[in-house]
Coordinates of C-alpha atoms and ligand atoms in Angstrom, one line a residue:
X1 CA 111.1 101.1 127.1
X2 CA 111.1 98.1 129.2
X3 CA 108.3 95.7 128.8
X4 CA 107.2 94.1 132.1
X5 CA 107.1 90.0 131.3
X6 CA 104.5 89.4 133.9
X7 CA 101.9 91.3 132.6
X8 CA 102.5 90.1 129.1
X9 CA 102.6 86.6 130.1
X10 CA 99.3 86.8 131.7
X11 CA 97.5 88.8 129.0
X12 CA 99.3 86.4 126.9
X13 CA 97.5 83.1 128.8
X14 CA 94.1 84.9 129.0
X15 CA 94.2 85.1 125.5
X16 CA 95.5 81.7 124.4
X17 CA 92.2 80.7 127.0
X18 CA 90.3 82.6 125.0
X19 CA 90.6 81.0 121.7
X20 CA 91.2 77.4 123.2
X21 CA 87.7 78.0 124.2
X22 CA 86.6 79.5 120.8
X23 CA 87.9 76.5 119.3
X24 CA 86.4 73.9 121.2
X25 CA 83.3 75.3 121.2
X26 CA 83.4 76.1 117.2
X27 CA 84.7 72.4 116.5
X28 CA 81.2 71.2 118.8
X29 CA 79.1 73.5 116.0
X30 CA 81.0 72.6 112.9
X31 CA 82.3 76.5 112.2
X32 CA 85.8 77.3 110.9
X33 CA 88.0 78.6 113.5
X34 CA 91.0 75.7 113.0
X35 CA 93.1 76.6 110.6
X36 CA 96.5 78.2 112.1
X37 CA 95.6 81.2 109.6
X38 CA 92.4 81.2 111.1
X39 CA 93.4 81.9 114.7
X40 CA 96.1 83.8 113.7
X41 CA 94.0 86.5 111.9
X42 CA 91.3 86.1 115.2
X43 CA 94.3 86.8 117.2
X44 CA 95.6 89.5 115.5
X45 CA 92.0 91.4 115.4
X46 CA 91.7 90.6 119.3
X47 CA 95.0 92.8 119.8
X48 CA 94.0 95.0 117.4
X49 CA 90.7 95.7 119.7
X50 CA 92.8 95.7 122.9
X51 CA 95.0 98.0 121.4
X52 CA 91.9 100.1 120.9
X53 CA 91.0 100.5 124.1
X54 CA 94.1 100.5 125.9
X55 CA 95.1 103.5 123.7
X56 CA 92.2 105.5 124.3
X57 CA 92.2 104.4 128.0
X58 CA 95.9 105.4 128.3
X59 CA 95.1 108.7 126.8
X60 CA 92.3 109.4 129.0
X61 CA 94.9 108.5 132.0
X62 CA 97.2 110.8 130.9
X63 CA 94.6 113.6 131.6
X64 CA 95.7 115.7 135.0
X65 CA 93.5 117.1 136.7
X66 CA 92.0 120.0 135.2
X67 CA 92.7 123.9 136.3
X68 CA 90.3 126.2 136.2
X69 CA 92.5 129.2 134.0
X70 CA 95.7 128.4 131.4
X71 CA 97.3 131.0 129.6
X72 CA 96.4 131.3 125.6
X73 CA 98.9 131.8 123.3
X74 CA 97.7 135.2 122.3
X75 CA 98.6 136.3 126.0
X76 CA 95.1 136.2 127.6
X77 CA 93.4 133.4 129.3
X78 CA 91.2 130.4 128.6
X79 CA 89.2 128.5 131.2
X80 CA 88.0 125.2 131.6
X81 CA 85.1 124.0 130.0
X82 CA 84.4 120.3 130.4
X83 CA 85.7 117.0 129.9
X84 CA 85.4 116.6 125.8
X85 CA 85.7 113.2 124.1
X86 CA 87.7 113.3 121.1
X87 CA 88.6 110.5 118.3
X88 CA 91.7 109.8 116.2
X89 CA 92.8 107.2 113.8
X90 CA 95.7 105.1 115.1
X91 CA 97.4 101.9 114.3
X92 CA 94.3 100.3 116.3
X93 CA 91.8 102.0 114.3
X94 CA 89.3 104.5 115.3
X95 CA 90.3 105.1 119.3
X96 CA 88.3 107.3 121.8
X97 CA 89.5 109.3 124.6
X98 CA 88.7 112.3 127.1
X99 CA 90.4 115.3 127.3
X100 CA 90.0 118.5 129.4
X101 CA 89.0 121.4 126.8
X102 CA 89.9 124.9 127.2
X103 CA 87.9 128.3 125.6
X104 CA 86.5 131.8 126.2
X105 CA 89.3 133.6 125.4
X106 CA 88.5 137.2 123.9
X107 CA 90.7 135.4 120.9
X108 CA 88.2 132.6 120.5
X109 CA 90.5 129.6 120.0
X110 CA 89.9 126.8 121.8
X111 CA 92.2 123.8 123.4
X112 CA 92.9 120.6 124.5
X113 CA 96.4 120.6 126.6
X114 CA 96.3 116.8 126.2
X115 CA 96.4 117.1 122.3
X116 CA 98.9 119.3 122.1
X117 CA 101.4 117.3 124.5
X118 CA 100.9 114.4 122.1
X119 CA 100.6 115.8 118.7
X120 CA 97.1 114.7 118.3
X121 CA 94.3 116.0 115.7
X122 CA 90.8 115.4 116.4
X123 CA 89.1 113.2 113.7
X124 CA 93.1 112.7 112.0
X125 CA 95.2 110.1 112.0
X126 CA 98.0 109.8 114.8
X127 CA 101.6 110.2 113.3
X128 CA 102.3 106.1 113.9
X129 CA 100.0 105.5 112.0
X130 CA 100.5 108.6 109.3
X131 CA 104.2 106.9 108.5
X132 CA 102.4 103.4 107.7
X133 CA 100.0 105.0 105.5
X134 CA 102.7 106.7 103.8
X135 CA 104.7 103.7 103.4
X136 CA 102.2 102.5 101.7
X137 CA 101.8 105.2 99.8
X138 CA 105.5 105.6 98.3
X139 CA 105.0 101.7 97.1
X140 CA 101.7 101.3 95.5
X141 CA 99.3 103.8 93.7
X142 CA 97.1 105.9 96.0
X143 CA 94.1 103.5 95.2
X144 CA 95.6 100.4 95.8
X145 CA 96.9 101.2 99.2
X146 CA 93.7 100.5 100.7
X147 CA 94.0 96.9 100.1
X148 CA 96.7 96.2 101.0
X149 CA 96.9 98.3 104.2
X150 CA 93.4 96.8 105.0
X151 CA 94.9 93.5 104.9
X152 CA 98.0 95.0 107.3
X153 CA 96.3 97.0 109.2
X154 CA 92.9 95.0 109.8
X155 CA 90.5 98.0 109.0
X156 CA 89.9 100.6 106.0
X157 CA 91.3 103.5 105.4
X158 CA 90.8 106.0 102.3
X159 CA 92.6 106.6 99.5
X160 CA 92.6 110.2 99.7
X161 CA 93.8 109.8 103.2
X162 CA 97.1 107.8 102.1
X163 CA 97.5 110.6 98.9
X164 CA 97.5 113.5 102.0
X165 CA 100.1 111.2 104.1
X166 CA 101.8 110.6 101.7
X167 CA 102.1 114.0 100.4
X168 CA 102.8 115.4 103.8
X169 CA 105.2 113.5 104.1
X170 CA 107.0 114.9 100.6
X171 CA 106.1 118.1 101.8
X172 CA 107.6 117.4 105.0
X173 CA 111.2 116.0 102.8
X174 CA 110.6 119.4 100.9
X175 CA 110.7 121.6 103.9
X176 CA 114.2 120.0 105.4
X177 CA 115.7 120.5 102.0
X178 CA 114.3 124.3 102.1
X179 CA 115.8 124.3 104.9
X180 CA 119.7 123.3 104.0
X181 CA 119.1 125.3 100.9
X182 CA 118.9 128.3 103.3
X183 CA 121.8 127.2 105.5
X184 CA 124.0 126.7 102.6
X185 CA 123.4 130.5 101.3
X186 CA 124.7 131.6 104.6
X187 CA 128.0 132.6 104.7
X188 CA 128.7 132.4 108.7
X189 CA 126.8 128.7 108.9
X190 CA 129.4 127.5 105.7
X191 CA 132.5 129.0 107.9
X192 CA 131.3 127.2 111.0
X193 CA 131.1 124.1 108.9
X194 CA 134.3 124.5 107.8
X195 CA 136.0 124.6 110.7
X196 CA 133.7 121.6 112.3
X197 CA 132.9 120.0 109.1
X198 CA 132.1 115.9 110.8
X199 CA 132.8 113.4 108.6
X200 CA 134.5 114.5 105.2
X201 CA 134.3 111.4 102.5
X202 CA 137.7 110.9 101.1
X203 CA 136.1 110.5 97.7
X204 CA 132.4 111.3 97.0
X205 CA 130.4 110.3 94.1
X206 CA 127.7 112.6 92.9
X207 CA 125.2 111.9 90.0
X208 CA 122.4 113.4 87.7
X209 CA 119.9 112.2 85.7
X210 CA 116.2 113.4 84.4
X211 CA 113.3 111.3 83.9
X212 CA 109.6 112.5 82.3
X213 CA 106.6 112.5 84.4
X214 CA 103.5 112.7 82.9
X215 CA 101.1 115.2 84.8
X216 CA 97.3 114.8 84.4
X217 CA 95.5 116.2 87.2
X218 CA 92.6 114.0 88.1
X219 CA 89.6 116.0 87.0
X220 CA 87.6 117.7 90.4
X221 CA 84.1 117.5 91.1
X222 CA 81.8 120.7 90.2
X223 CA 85.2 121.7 88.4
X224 CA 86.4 122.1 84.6
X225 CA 88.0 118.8 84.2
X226 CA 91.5 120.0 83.1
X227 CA 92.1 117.9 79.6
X228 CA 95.3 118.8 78.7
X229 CA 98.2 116.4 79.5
X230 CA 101.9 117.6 79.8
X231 CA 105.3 115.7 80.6
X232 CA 107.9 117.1 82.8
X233 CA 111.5 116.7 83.6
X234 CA 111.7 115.2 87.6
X235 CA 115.1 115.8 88.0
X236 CA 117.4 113.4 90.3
X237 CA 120.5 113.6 92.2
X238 CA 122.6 111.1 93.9
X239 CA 125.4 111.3 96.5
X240 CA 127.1 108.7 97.1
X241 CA 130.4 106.6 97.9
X242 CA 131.5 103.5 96.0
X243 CA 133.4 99.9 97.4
X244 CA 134.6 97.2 96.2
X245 CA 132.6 94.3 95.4
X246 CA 133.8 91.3 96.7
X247 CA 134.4 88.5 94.0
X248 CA 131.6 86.1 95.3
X249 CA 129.2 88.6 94.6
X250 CA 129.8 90.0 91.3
X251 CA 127.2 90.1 88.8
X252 CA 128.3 88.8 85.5
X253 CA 128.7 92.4 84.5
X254 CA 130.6 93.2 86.8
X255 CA 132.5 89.9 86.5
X256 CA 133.3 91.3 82.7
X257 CA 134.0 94.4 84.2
X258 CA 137.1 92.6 85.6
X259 CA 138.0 91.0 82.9
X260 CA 138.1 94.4 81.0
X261 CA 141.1 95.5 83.8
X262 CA 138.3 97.4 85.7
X263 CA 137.8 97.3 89.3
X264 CA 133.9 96.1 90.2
X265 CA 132.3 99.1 92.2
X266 CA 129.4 99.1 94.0
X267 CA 127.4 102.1 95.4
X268 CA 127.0 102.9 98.8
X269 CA 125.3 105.4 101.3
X270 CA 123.3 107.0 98.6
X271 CA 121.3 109.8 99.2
X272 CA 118.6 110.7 96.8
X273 CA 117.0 113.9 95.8
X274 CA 114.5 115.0 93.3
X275 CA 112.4 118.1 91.9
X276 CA 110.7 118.9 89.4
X277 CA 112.3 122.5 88.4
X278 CA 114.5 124.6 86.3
X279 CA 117.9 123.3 86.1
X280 CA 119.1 127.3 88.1
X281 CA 116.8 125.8 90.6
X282 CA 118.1 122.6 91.1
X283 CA 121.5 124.1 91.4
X284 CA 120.5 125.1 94.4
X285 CA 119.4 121.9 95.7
X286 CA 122.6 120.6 94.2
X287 CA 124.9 122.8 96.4
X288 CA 122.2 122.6 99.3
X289 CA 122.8 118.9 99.7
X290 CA 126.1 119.1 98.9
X291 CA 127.1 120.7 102.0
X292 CA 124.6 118.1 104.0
X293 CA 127.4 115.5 102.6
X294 CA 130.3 117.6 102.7
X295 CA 130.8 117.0 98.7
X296 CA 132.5 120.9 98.7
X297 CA 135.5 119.5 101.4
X298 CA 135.8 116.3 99.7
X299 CA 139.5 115.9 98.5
X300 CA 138.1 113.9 95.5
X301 CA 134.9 114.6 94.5
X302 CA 133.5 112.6 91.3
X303 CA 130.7 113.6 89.2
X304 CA 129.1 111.2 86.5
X305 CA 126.6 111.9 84.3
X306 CA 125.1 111.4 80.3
X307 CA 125.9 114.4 78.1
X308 CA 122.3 116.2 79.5
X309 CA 124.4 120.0 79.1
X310 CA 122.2 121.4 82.0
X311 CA 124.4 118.5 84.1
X312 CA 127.5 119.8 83.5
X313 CA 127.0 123.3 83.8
X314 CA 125.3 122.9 87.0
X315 CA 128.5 120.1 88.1
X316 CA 130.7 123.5 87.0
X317 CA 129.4 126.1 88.1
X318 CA 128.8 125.0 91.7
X319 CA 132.1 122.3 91.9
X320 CA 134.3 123.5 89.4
X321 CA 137.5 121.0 91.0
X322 CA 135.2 117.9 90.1
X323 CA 136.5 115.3 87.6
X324 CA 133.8 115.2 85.5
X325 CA 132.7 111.8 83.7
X326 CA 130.3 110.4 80.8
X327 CA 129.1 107.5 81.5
X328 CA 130.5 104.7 79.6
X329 CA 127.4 103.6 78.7
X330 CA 125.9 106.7 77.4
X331 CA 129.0 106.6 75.4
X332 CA 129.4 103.6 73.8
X333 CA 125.8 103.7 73.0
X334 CA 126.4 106.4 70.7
X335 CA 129.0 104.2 68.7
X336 CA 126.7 101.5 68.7
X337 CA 123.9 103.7 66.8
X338 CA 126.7 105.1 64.6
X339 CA 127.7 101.7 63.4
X340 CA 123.8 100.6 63.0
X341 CA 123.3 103.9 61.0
X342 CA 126.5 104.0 58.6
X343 CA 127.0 100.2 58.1
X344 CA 124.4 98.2 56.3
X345 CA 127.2 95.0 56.2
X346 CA 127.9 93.3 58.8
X347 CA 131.6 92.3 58.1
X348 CA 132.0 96.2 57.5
X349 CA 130.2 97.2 60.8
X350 CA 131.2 95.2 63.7
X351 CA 135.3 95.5 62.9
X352 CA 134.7 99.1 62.7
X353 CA 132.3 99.2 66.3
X354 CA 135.1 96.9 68.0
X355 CA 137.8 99.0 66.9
X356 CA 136.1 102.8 67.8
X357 CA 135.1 101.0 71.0
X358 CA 138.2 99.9 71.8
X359 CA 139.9 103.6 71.2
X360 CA 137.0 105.0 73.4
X361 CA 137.7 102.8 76.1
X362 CA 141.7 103.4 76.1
X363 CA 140.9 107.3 76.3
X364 CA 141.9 107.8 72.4
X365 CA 138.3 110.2 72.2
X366 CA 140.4 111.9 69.6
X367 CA 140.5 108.8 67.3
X368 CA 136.8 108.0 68.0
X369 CA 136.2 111.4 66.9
X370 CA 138.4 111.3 63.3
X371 CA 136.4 108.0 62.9
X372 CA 132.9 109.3 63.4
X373 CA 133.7 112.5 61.4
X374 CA 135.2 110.0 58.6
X375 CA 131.5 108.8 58.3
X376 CA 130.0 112.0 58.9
X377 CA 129.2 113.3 55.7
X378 CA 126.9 110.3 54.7
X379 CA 125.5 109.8 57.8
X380 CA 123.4 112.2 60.4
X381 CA 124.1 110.0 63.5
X382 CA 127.8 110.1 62.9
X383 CA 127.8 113.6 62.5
X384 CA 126.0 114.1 65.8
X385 CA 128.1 111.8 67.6
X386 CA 131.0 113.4 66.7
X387 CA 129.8 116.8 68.5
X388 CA 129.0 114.8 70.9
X389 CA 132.2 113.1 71.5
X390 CA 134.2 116.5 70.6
X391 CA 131.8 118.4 73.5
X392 CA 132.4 115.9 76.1
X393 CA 135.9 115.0 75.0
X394 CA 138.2 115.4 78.8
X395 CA 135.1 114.1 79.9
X396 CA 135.8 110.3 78.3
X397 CA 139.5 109.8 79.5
X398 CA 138.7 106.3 80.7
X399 CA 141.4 104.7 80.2
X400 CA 142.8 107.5 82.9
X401 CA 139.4 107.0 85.4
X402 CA 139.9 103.3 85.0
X403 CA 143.7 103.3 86.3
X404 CA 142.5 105.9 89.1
X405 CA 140.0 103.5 90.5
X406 CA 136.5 105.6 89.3
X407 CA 133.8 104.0 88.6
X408 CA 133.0 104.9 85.0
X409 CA 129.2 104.1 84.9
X410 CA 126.2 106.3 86.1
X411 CA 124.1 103.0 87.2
X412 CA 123.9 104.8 91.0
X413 CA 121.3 107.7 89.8
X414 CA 119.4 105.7 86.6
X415 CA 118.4 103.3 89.4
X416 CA 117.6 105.8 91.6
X417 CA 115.4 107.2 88.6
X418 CA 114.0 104.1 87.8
X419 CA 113.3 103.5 91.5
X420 CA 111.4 106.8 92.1
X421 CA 109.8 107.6 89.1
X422 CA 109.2 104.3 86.8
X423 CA 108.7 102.5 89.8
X424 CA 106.2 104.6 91.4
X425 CA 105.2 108.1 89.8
X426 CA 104.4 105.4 86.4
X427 CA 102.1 103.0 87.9
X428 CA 99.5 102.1 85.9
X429 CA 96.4 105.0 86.5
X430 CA 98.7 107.4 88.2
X431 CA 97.6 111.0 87.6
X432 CA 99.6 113.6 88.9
X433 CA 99.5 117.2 89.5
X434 CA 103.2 118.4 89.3
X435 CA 102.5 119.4 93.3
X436 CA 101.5 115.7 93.9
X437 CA 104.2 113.9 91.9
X438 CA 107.2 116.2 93.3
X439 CA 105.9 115.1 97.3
X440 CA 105.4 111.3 96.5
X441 CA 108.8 111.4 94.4
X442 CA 110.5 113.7 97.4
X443 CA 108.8 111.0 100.2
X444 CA 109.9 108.4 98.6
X445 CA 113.5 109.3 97.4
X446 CA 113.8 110.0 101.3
X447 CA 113.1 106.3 102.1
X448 CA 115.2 105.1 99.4
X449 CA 118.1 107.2 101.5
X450 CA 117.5 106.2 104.9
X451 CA 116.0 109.4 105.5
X452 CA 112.8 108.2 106.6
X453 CA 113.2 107.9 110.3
X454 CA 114.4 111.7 110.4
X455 CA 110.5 112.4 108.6
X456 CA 108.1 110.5 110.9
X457 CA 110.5 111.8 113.8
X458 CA 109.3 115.5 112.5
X459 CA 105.7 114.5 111.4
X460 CA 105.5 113.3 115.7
X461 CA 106.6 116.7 116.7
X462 CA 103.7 118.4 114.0
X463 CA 102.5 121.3 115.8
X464 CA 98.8 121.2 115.5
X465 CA 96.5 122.6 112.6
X466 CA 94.0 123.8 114.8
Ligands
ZN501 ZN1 93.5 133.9 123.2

């Protein structure tokens, strides 16, 4: 939409006339309106009114004129009742309109044309608005969004209404991924993808990780508070592709990483997904998401992971070509606690770690193996690690991942943990029901992918819950 300059220039000077006058007059009684931050927040509030009115004024203008019969949707007829003011919660704040209202079908329901062509809920908020609040409420906890949206938005607005926007939002994230989930059981939509697949990556990246979530349900009014508390699994997924990072931007990881003969790989177009739900489940999500990215066509597809089993039968079962990778650091953490456990001495422990190390990093899992079981009969951890090592052994060939250019670390989807749950479902006071966590983690794993646009696109086109 074009913006016509004229008019905004003249609303613009009427309202630079209105505080020059505000000023004057304030700096003849002595009151505070001269500070820059001052006028700015006065200026801001002003709009904020005008966009009030002109909202509800445009709505009201978008009202034809009323006929006296439309058809219901259960087939009979409604007829006009009378001009019916309504209110709903925008960007502006509470904003008024008129609307022609419709009833007296045998049915009973009753309608506002106007409401329906706009997506607009009597007494709800307005979807602009609805993605703010959720944005909001993907970054703080549920009862600190009000501040800070208040000092955003320039009025109040509940907590319990940024929980349900935010939720719906989840809920909305859930019902797209329900949605590929179907398409990707159906064999006639996976052969029409085949033969128009769009953009195949040349070599994909996926990634799994879990991390706990502690569910506490806030106890209800009138209700049995519910006492008990329990931890669950919210499983994550990643897609993603890697690039090079260019040298003036290494980390000093990564800068070691180089110095090690590796190449420096950074993630990029991620696309995050989470649930909390049985690994069979979360295959399905998996494969559902899968096809969304084309991970099935992919000449090279790469999946990383720690040793969680449920990972790698779910990277099997569904993409049984993918190379399949520990990551390193899972890995050498293992011979790190081995060395702690078996080796009191110093002199004896750190030859031994730089050695095993060394071996696991050349692809020699076989010789890490021989040494851990060397140590296994006087040590637990060593005896682990050697199952361990022996499970995931084809899975630890990195001296062959390195010379084919994978990257070797699962970074991508621990961030992508830590960014969804730590971040948010671990704030400090969060309770969760495992409904609750599973829509905030689900709205928020959709921001994290550039997804968001596509949910306030569908929370616009809402069809009314009247
Ligand atoms: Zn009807």
């Amino acid at each position: 939409m074009n913006y016509n300059t004229e008019t905004i220039n003249s609303a613009a000077q009427q309202l630079a006339a209105m505080f020059q006058a505000a000023v004057i007059e304030q700096h003849n009684t002595d009151q505070g309106m001269s500070t820059i931050a001052q006028i700015e927040t006065g200026m801001r509030e002003v709009l904020r009114q005008i966009g009030m009115q002109a909202l509800g004024l445009f709505l009201s203008s978008m009202q034809a004129t009323p006929t006296s019969e439309i058809a219901c949707t259960c087939g009979g007829t409604m007829k006009y009742q009378r001009m019916r003011p309504a209110t709903v919660i925008s960007v502006f704040g509470k904003v008024r309109y008129e609307r022609s209202y419709y009833a007296g079908c045998s049915c009973k329901q009753g309608k506002a044309p106007l409401d329906e062509r706009f997506g607009l809920e009597p007494g709800a908020v307005t979807a602009g608005l609805a993605a703010l609040l959720a944005l909001a409420g993907i970054e703080f906890s549920f009862d600190e969004s009000p501040k800070w949206l208040a000092a955003y938005l320039l009025f109040d607005v509940s907590e319990n209404t940024v929980r349900s926007e935010t939720e719906q939002m989840g809920a909305l994230q859930a019902e797209q991924e329900q949605t590929l989930v179907k398409q990707s059981q159906d064999e006639a939509y996976l052969q029409a993808r085949q033969r128009h697949p769009g953009r195949v990556p040349p070599r994909l990246y996926g990634s799994m990780d879990a991390a706990k979530v502690r569910i506490e349900p806030r106890p209800r009014k009138g209700k049995v508070p519910e006492t008990h508390e329990d931890w669950r699994d919210m499983k994550v997924l990643c897609w993603y592709e890697v690039e090079p990072v260019p040298p003036a931007q290494r980390s000093s990881r990564q800068r070691k990483q180089v110095e090690r003969e590796q190449v420096a790989l950074r993630a990029k177009n991620m696309r995050y997904f989470c649930d909390i739900t049985e690994a069979d489940n979360f295959g399905k999500l998996v494969w559902a998401t899968g096809c969304s990215v084309n991970a099935d066509l992919s000449p090279e597809l790469v999946f990383l992971g720690d040793g969680a089993v449920w990972i790698w039968k779910l990277v099997t079962q569904y993409y049984a070509n993918a190379i399949q990778i520990v990551d390193w650091y899972h890995a050498e953490e293992h011979l790190e606690g081995v060395a702690m456990a078996a080796f009191t001495v110093l002199s004896k422990r750190t030859p031994w770690l730089e050695e095993v190390t060394l071996a696991l990093w050349d692809g020699q899992v076989e010789d890490v193996i021989m040494a851990c079981k060397a140590l296994a009969q006087s040590c637990t951890q060593a005896r682990q690690a050697a199952t361990y090592f022996t499970n995931n052994i084809e899975r630890m060939r990195y001296d062959r991942f390195r010379a084919a250019g994978y990257m070797i670390g699962s970074g991508t989807v621990e961030s992508g943990c830590k960014q969804i749950v730590t971040q948010r479902l671990k704030l400090p006071g969060a309770q969760w029901t495992v409904a609750g966590a599973i829509q905030t983690a689900k709205a928020r794993a959709a921001w994290l992918s550039g997804l968001w646009q596509t949910l306030c696109n569908q929370r616009s086109a809402l069809p009314l819950a009247i």
